[in-house]
Each structure stands twice: as structure tokens, then as C-alpha cells.
PDB file of C-alpha atoms in Angstrom:
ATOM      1  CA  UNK N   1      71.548  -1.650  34.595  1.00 51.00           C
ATOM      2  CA  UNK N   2      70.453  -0.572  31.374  1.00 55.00           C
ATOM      3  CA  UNK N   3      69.395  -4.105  30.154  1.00 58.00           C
ATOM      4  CA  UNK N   4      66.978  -4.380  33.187  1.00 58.00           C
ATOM      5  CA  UNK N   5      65.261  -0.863  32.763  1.00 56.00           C
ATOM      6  CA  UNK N   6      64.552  -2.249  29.080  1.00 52.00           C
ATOM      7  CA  UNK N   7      63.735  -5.304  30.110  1.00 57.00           C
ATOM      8  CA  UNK N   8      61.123  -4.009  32.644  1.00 58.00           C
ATOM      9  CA  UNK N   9      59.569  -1.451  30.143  1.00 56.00           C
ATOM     10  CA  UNK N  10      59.084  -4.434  27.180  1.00 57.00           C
ATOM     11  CA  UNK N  11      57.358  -6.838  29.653  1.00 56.00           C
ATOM     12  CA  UNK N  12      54.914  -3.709  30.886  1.00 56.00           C
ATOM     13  CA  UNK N  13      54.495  -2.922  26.741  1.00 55.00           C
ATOM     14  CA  UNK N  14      53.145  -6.435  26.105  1.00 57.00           C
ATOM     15  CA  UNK N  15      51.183  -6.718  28.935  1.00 58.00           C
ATOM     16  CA  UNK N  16      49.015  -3.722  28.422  1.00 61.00           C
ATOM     17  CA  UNK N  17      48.397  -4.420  24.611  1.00 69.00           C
ATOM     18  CA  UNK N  18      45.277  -5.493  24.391  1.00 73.00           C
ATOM     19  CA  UNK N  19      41.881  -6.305  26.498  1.00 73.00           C
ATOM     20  CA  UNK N  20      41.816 -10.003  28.336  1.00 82.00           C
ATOM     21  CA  UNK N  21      38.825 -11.954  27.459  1.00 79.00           C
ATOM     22  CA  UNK N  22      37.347 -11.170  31.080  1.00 81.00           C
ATOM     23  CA  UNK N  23      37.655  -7.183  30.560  1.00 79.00           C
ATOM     24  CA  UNK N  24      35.303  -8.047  27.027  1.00 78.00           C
ATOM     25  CA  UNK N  25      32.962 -10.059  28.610  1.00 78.00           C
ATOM     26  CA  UNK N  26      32.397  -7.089  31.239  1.00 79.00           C
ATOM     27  CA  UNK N  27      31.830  -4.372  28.857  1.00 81.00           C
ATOM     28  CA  UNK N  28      29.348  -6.497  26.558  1.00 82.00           C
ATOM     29  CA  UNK N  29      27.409  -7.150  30.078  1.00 82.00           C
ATOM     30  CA  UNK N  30      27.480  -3.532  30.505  1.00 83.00           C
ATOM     31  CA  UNK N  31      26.419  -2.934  27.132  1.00 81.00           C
ATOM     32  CA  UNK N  32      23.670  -5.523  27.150  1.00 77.00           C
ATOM     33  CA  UNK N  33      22.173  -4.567  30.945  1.00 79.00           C
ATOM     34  CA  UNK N  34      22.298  -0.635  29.307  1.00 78.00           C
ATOM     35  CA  UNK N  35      20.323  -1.985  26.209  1.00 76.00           C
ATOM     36  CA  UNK N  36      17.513  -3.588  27.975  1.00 72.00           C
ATOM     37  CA  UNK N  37      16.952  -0.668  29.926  1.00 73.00           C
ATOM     38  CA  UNK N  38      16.950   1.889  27.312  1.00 73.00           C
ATOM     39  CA  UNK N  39      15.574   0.031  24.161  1.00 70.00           C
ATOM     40  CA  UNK N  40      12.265  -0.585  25.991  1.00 68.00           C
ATOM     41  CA  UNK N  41      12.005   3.249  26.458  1.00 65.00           C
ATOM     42  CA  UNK N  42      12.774   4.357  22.669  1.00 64.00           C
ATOM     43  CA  UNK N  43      10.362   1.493  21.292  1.00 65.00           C
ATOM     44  CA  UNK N  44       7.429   3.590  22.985  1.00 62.00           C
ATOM     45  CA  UNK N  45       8.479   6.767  21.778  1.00 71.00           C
ATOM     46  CA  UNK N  46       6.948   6.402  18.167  1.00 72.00           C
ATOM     47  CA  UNK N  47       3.234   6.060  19.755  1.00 76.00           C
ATOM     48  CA  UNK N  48       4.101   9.063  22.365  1.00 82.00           C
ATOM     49  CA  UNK N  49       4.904  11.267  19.713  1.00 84.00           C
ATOM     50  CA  UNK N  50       1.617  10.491  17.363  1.00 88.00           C
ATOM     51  CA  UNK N  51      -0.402  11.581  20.542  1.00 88.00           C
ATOM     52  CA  UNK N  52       1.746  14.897  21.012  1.00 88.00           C
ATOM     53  CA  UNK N  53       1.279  15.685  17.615  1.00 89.00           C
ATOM     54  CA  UNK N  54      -2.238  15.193  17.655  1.00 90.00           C
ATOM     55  CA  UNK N  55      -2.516  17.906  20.963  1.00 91.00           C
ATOM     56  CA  UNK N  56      -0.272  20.014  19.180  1.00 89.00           C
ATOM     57  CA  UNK N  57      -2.817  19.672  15.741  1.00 90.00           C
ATOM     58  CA  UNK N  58      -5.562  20.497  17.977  1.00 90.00           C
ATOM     59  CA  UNK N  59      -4.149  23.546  20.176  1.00 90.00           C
ATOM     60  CA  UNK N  60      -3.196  24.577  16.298  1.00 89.00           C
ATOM     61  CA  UNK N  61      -6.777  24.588  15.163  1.00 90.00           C
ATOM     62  CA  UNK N  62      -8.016  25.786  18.301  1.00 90.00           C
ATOM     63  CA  UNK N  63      -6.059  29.298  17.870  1.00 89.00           C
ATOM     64  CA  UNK N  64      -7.183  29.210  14.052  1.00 90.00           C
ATOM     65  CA  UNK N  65     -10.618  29.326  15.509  1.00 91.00           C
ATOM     66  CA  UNK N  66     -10.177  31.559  18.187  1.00 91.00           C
ATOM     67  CA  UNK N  67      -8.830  34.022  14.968  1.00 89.00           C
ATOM     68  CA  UNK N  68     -11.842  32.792  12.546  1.00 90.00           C
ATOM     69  CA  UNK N  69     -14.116  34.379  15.504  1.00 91.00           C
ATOM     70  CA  UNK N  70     -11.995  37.461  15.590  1.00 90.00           C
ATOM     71  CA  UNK N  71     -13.062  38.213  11.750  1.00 89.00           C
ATOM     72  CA  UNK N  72     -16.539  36.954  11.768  1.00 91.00           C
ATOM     73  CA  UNK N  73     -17.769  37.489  15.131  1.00 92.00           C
ATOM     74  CA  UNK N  74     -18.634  33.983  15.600  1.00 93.00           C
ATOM     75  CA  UNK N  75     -17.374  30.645  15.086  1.00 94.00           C
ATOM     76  CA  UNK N  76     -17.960  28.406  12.536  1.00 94.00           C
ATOM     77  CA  UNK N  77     -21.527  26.015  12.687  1.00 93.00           C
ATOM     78  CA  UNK N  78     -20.908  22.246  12.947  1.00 92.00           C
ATOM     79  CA  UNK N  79     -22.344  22.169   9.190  1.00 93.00           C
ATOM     80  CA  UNK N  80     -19.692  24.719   7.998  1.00 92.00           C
ATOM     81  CA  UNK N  81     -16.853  22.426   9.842  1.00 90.00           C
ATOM     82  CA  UNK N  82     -13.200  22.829  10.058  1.00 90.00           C
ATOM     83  CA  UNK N  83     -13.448  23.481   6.254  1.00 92.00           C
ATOM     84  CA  UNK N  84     -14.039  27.121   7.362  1.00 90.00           C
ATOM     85  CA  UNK N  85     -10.824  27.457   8.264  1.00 88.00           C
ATOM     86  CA  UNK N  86      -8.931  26.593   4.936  1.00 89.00           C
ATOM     87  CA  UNK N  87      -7.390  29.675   3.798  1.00 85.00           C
ATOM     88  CA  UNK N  88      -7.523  32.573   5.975  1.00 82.00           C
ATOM     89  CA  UNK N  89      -7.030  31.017   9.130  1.00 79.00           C
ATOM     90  CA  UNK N  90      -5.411  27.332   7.961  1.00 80.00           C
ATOM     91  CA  UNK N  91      -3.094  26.698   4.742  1.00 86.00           C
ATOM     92  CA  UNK N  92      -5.298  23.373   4.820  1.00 87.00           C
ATOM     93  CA  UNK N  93      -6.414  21.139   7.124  1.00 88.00           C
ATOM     94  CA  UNK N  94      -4.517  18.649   8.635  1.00 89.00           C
ATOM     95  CA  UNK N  95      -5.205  14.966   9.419  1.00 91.00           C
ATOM     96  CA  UNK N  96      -4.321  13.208  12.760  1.00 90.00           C
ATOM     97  CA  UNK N  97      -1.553  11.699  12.870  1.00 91.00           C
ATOM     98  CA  UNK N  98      -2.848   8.277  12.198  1.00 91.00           C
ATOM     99  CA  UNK N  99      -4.427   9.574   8.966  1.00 91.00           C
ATOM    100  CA  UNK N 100      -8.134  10.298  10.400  1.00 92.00           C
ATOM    101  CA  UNK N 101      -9.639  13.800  10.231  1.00 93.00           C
ATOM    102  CA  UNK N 102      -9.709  16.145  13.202  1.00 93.00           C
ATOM    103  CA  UNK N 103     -13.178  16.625  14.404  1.00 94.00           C
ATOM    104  CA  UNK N 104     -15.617  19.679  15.112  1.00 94.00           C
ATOM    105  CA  UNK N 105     -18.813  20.407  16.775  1.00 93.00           C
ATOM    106  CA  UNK N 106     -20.088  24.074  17.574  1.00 93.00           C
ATOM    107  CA  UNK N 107     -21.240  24.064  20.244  1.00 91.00           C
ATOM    108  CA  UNK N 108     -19.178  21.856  21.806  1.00 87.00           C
ATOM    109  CA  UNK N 109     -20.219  19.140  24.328  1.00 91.00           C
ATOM    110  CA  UNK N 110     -17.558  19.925  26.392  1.00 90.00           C
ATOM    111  CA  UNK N 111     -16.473  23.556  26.200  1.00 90.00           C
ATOM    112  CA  UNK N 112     -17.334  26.179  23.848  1.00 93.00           C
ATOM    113  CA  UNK N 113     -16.522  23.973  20.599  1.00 94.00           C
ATOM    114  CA  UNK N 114     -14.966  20.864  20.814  1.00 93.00           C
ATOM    115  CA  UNK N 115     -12.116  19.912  18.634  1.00 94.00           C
ATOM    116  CA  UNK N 116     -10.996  16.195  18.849  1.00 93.00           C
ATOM    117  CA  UNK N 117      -8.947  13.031  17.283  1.00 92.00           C
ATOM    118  CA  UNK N 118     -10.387   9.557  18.468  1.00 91.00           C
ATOM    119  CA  UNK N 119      -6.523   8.493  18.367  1.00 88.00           C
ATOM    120  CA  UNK N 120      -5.348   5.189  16.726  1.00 86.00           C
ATOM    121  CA  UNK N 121      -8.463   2.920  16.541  1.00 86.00           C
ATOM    122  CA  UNK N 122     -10.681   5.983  15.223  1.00 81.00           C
ATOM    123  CA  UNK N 123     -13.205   4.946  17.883  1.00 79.00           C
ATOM    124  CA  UNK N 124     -14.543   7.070  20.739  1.00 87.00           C
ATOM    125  CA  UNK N 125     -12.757   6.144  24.133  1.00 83.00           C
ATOM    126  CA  UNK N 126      -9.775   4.065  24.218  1.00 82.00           C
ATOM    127  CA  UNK N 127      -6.830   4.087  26.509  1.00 85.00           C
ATOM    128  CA  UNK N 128      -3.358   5.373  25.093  1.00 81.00           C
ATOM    129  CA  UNK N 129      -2.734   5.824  21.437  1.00 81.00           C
ATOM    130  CA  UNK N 130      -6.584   4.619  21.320  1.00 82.00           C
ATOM    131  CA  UNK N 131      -7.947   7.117  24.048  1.00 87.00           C
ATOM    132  CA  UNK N 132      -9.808  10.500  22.552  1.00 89.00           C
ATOM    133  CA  UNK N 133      -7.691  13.554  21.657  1.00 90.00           C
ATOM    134  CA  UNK N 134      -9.708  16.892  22.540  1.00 91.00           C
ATOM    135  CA  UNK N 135      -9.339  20.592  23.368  1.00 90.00           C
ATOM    136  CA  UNK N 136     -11.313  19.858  26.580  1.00 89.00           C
ATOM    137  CA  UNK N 137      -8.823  17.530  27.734  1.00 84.00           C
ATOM    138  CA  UNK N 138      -5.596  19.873  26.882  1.00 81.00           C
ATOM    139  CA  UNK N 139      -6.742  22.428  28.858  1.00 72.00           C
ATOM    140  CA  UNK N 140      -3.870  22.732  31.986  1.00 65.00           C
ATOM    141  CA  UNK N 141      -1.241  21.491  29.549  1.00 64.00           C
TER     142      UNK N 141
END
């Protein structure tokens, strides 16, 4: 009786030592079906963040203007620009995230001042990375 109990718990050891081809093959489907799905999503994620970064850059300056008017009772002219800023209000000024300049114009078009980034293609309008970047448009965010 003792030879079959061994006998029995051998043949269940070497069956269950390793994965059968079909078992691979599944997970790798699995893992490739996963990939397509999520790989798509990460590639965008680079261009998403420039454009949060850029809101963020401009929400940023907006405050460091708000605080510029605190002091001076006013805020600064187009002429005086952004420049204004460097110092008190701003350690320095900081470029868009594609490497552009933020700009300024008191009084604003749109709102009070307008601060803006025209995005990738450093062009006015544009859809997506290319679309314009303003305080006007972050308002609600």
C-alpha cells in the first residue's frame, strides 16, 4: 500500500512541474491584448503633461501678479512685461514647456490681463498641444 501512495504522489510531482505550451501561449495573449490597450494611453501622456504644465506656469504667474498689484497698486504695463515680476514676485521667469516664453498684455483682451502660451507650434490657435494656453481659458479649472 505504501508503494501506491508513492507512486500516486511522484506522477502528481511531475505533472505539475512546469507550464504546457498552451498555458504560455495564453498568458502572452493576455499580455499582448493588455499592451495594446495600455501602451496607446502612456504614449499620449508626454504631450498631456506639457499642456498641464503650461496651466500650472500660467495660474503660477497669474498669483505673482495678483501679489505684484498688492505692492504697487497696479499691475504691470504691457511695455514693463512679465520682466516685472523677476525678483520680488518670481525667482525668474519661466518658459513654456516647449521652450517659448509665456506671454503678457495689460489690459488683457480677454480678462483683466491676459497671460498665455501658444502651445507647441508657437502659433495662435491650434488644437491640442498646438491650441493657445491662457488665464482666460483656466478659469473653472
Amino acid at each position: 500500500m505504501k508503494r501506491t501512495t508513492l507512486n500516486r504522489c511522484n506522477s502528481r510531482r511531475q505533472r505539475s512541474r512546469g507550464f504546457t505550451l498552451i498555458e504560455v501561449l495564453v498568458v502572452v495573449i493576455i499580455l499582448g491584448i493588455l499592451a495594446s490597450i495600455v501602451v496607446p494611453n502612456i504614449m499620449d501622456k508626454p504631450g498631456q503633461a506639457k499642456i498641464t504644465k503650461a496651466k500650472s506656469d500660467v495660474r503660477a504667474i497669474e498669483s505673482a501678479l495678483n501679489m505684484y498689484k498688492l505692492e504697487n497698486h497696479d499691475y504691470p504695463s504691457t511695455d514693463e512685461g512679465l520682466e516685472a515680476l523677476v525678483g520680488k514676485e518670481l525667482p525668474r521667469l519661466p518658459k513654456d514647456p516647449w521652450d517659448n516664453p509665456y506671454f503678457y498684455l495689460y489690459p488683457g483682451q480677454n480678462g483683466v490681463f491676459d497671460i498665455y502660451s501658444l502651445g507647441r507650434d508657437g502659433a495662435q490657435g491650434g488644437e491640442g498641444e498646438d491650441a493657445d494656453i491662457g488665464n482666460w481659458s483656466l478659469e473653472g479649472e
